Short mmCIF file of C-alpha atoms and ligand atoms in Angstrom, two decimals:
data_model
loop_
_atom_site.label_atom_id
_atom_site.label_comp_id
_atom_site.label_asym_id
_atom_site.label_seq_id
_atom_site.Cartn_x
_atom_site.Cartn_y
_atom_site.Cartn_z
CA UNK W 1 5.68 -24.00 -23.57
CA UNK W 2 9.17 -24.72 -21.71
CA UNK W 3 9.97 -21.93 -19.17
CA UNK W 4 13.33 -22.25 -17.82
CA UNK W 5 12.84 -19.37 -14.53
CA UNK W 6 10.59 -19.78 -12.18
CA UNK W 7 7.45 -17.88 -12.70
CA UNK W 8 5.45 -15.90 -10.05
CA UNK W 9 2.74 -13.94 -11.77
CA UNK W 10 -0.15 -12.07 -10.87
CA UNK W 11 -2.87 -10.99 -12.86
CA UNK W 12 -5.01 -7.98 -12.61
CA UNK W 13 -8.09 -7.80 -13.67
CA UNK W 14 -11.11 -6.64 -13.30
CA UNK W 15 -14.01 -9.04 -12.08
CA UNK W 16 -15.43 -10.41 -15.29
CA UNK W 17 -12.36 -9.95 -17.61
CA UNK W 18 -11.33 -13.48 -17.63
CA UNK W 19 -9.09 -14.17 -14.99
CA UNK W 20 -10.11 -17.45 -14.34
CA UNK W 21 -10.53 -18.43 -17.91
CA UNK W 22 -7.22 -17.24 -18.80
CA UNK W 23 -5.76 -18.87 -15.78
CA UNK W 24 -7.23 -22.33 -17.16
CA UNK W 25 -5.56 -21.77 -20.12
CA UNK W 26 -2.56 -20.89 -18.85
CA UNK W 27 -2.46 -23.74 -16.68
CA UNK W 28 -2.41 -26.20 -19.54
CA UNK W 29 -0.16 -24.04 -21.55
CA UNK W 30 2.54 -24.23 -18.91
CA UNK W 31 2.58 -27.56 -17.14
CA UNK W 32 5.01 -26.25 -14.74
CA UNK W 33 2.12 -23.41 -13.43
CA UNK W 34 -0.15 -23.91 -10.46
CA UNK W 35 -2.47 -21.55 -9.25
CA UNK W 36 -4.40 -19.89 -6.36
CA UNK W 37 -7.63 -18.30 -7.01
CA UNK W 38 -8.69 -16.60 -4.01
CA UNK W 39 -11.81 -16.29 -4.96
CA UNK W 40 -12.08 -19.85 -5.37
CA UNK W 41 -10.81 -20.51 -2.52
CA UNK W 42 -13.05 -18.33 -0.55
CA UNK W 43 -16.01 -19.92 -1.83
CA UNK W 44 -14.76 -23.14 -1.28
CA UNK W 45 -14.45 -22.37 2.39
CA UNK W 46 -17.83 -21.15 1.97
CA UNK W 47 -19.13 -24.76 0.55
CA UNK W 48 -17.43 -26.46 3.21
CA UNK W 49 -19.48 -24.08 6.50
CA UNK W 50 -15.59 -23.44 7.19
CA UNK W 51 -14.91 -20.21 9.97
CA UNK W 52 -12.65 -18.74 6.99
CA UNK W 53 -16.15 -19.51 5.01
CA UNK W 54 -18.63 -17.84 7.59
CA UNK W 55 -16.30 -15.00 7.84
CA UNK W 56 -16.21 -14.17 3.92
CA UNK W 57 -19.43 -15.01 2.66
CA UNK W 58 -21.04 -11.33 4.25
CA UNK W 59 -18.07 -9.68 2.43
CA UNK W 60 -18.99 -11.41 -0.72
CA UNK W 61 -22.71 -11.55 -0.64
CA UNK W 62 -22.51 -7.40 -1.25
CA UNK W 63 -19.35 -7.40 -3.34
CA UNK W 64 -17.02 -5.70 -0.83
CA UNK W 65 -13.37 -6.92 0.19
CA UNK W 66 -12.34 -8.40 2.74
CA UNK W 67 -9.88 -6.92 4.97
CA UNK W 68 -6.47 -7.02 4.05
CA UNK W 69 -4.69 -8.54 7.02
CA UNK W 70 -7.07 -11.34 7.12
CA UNK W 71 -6.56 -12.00 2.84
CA UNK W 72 -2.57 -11.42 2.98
CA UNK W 73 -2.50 -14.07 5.99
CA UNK W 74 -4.86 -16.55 4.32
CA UNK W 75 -2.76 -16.07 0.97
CA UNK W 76 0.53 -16.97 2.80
CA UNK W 77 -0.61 -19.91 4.35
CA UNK W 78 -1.76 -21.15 1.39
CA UNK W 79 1.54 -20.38 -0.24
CA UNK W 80 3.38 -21.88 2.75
CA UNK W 81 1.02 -25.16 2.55
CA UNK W 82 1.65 -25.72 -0.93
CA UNK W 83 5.33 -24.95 -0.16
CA UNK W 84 5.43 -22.53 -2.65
CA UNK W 85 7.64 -19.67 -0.45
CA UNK W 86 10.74 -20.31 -1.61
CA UNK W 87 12.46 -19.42 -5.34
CA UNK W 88 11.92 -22.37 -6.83
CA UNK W 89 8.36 -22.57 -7.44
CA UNK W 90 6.91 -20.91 -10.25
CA UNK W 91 2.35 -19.80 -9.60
CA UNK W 92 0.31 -17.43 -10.64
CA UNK W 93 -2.17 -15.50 -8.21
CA UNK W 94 -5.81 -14.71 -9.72
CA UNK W 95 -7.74 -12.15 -7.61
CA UNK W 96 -4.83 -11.41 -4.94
CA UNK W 97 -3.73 -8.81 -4.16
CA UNK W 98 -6.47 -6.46 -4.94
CA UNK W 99 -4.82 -3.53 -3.00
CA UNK W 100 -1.81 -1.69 -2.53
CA UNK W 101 -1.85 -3.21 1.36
CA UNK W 102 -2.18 -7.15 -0.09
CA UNK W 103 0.91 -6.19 -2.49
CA UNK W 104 2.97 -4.59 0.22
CA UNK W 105 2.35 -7.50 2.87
CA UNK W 106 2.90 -10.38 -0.23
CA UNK W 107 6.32 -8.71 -1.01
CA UNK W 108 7.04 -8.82 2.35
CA UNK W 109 6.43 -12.56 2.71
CA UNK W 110 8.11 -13.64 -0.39
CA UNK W 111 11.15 -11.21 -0.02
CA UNK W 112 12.49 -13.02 2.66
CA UNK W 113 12.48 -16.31 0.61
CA UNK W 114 14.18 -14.40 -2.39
CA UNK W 115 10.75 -14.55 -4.14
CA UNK W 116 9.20 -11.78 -5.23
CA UNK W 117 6.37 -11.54 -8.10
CA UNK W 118 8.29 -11.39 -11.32
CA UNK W 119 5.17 -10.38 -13.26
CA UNK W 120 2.16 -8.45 -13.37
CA UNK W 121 -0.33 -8.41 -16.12
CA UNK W 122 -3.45 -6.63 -16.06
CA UNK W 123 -6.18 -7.74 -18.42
CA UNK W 124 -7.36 -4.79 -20.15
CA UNK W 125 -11.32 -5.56 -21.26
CA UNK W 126 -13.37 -2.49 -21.89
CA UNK W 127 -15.89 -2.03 -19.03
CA UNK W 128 -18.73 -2.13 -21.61
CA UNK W 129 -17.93 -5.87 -22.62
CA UNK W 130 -17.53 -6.81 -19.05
CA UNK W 131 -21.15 -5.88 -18.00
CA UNK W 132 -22.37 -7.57 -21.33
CA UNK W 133 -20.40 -10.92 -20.79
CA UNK W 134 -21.11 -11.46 -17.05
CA UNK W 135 -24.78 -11.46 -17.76
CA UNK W 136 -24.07 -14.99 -19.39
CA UNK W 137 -21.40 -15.99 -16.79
CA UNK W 138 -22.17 -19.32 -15.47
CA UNK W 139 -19.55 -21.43 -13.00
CA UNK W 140 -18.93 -24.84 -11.83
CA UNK W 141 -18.49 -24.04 -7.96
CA UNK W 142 -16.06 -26.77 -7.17
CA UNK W 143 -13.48 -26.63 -9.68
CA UNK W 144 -13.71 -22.70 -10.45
CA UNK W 145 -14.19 -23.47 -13.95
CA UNK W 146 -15.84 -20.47 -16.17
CA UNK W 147 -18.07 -20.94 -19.40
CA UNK W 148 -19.96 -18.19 -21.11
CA UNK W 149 -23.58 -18.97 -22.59
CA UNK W 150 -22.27 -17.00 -25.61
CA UNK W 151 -18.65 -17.70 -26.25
CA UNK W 152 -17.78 -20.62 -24.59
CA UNK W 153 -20.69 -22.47 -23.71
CA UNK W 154 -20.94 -26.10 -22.22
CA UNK W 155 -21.01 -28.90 -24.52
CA UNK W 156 -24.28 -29.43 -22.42
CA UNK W 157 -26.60 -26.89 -21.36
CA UNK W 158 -25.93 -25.88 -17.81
CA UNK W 159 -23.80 -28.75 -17.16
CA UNK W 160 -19.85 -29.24 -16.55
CA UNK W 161 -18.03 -30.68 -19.28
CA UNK W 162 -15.24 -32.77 -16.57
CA UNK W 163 -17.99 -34.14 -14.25
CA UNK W 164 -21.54 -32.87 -15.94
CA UNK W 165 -22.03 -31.35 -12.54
CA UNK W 166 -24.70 -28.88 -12.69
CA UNK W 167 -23.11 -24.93 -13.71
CA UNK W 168 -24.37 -21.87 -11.23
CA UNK W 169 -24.43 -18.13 -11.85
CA UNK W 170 -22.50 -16.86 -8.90
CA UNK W 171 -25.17 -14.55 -6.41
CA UNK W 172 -22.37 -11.73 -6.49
CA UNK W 173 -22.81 -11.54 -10.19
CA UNK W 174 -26.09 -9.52 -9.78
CA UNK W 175 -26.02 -6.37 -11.55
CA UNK W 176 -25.98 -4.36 -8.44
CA UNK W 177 -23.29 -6.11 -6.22
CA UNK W 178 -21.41 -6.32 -9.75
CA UNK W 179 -21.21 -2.38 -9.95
CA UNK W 180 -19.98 -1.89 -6.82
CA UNK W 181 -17.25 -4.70 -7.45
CA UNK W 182 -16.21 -3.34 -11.11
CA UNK W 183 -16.49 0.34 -9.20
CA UNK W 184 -13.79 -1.07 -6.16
CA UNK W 185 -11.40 -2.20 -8.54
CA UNK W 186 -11.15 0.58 -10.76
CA UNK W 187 -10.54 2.55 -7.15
CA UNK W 188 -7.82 0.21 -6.54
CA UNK W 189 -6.09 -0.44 -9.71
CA UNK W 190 -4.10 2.54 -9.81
CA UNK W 191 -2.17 2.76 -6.84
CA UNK W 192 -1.30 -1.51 -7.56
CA UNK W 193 -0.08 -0.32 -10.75
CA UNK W 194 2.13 2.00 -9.90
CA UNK W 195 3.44 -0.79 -7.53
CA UNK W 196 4.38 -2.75 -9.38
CA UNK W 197 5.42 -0.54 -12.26
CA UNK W 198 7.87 0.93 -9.92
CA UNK W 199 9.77 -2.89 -9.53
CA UNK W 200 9.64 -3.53 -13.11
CA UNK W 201 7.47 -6.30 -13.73
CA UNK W 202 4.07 -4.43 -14.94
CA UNK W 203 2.90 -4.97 -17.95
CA UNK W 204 -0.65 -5.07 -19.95
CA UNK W 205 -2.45 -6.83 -22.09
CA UNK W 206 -6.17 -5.88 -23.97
CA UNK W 207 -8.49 -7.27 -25.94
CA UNK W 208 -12.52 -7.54 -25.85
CA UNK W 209 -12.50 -11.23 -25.31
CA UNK W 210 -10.30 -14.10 -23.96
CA UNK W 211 -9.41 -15.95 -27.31
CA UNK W 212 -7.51 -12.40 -28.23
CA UNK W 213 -5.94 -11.53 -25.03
CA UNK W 214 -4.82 -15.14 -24.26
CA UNK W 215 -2.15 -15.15 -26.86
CA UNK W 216 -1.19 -12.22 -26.04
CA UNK W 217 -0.90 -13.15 -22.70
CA UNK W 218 0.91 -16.38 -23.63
CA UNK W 219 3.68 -13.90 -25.33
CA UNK W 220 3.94 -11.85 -22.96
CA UNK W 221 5.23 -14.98 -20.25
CA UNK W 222 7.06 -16.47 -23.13
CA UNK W 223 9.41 -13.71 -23.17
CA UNK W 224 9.79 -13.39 -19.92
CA UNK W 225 10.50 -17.00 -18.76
CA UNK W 226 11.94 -19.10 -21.76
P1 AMP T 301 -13.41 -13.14 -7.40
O1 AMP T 301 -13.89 -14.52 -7.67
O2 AMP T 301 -11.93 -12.99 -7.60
O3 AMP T 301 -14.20 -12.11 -8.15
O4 AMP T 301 -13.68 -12.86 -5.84
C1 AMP T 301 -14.98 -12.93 -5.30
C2 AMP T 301 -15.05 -12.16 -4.00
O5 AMP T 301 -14.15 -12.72 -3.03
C3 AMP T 301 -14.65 -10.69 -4.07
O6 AMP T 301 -15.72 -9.87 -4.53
C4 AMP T 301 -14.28 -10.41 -2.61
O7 AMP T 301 -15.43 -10.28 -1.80
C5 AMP T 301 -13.57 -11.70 -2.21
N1 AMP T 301 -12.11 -11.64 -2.51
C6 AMP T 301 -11.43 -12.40 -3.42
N2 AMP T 301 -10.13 -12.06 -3.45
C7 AMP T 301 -9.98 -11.04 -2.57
C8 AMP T 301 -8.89 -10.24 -2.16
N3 AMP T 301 -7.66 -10.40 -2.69
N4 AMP T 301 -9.12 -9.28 -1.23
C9 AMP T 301 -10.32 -9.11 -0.67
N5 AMP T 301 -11.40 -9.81 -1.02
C10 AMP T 301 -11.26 -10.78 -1.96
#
């Protein structure tokens, strides 16, 4: 696809509705697309024994946040080291921000480089799927790629298709730290929502799995940016 304005998107969703999968696609759908995952990058810093690592792996481990100041600063240093804060870039932001704080503190930051998200999309997946599909959620920790024992599985069993690295199921997929993760972001959706509603740029996509929602989401930037 050929965008001709730079994109800054977000997507909301909740953990489990394909985020990263959808960003993947997205990413090779739209060359001109990078993206931060800050869950990814949190568990890279986690890999590497970082400070930003020992700091987020107790939040993780039981499925809470972690504190807004310390995400919004961590999120615009990235942006700033990927010199992304300024109005030409175009990214998209999986997993950030997750509350109505992260939003107002990322607006800040990118307002004063005449950069403010031009899209929100929140991936609408019924809860009921969610819990079903992350049962069979298995990862490849260093690149943040996603496969699904049932949908999209690995060309070999348990293994990455780029490097044949061995796949993981993620320790914060249990079913209990999962509930209280599914539980915070239904909490917090609302009041991001409304956010974002209010500057325009909200809009919604739904569908039980990500081969349905992806074109949909595909439209939905289409008309937007080209
Ligand atoms: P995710 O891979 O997006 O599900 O994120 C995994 C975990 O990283 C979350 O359960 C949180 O503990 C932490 N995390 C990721 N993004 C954020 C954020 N924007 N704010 C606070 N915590 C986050």
């Amino acid at each position: 696809m050929t965008v001709l304005k730079p994109i800054r998107l977000v997507l909301l969703g909740a953990p489990g509705s394909g985020k990263g999968t959808l960003t993947s696609r997205l990413l090779k759908n739209v060359p001109q697309l990078s993206a931060i995952s800050t869950g990814d990058l949190l568990r890279n810093e986690i890999a590497k024994k970082s400070e930003i690592g020992s700091v987020a792996s107790g939040y993780i481990k039981k499925g809470q946040l972690l504190p807004d100041k310390f995400m919004a600063e961590l999120v615009s240093s990235e942006l700033g080291n990927r010199q992304w804060l300024n109005n030409k870039a175009s990214f998209l932001l999986d997993g950030f921000p997750r509350t109505i704080n992260q939003a107002t503190e990322l607006d800040k930051s990118l307002q004063t480089h005449d950069a403010n998200i031009n899209l929100v999309v929140e991936l609408n997946v019924p809860p009921e799927v969610i819990l079903q599909r992350i049962s069979n959620r298995w990862v490849h920790q260093p690149s943040g790629r996603v496969y699904n024992l049932q949908y999209s599985p690995p060309k070999v069993p348990f293994k990455d298709d780029v490097t044949g690295e061995p796949l993981i199921q993620r320790p914060d997929d249990n079913p209990e730290t999962f509930k209280v993760r599914l539980d915070g972001y239904f909490k917090q959706l609302e009041p991001l929502k409304e956010f974002y509603q209010k500057k325009g740029v909200f809009d919604v996509v739904s569908g039980e799995t990500s081969d349905i929602v992806f074109p949909k989401l595909l439209e939905v930037v289409e008309k937007k940016f080209s």
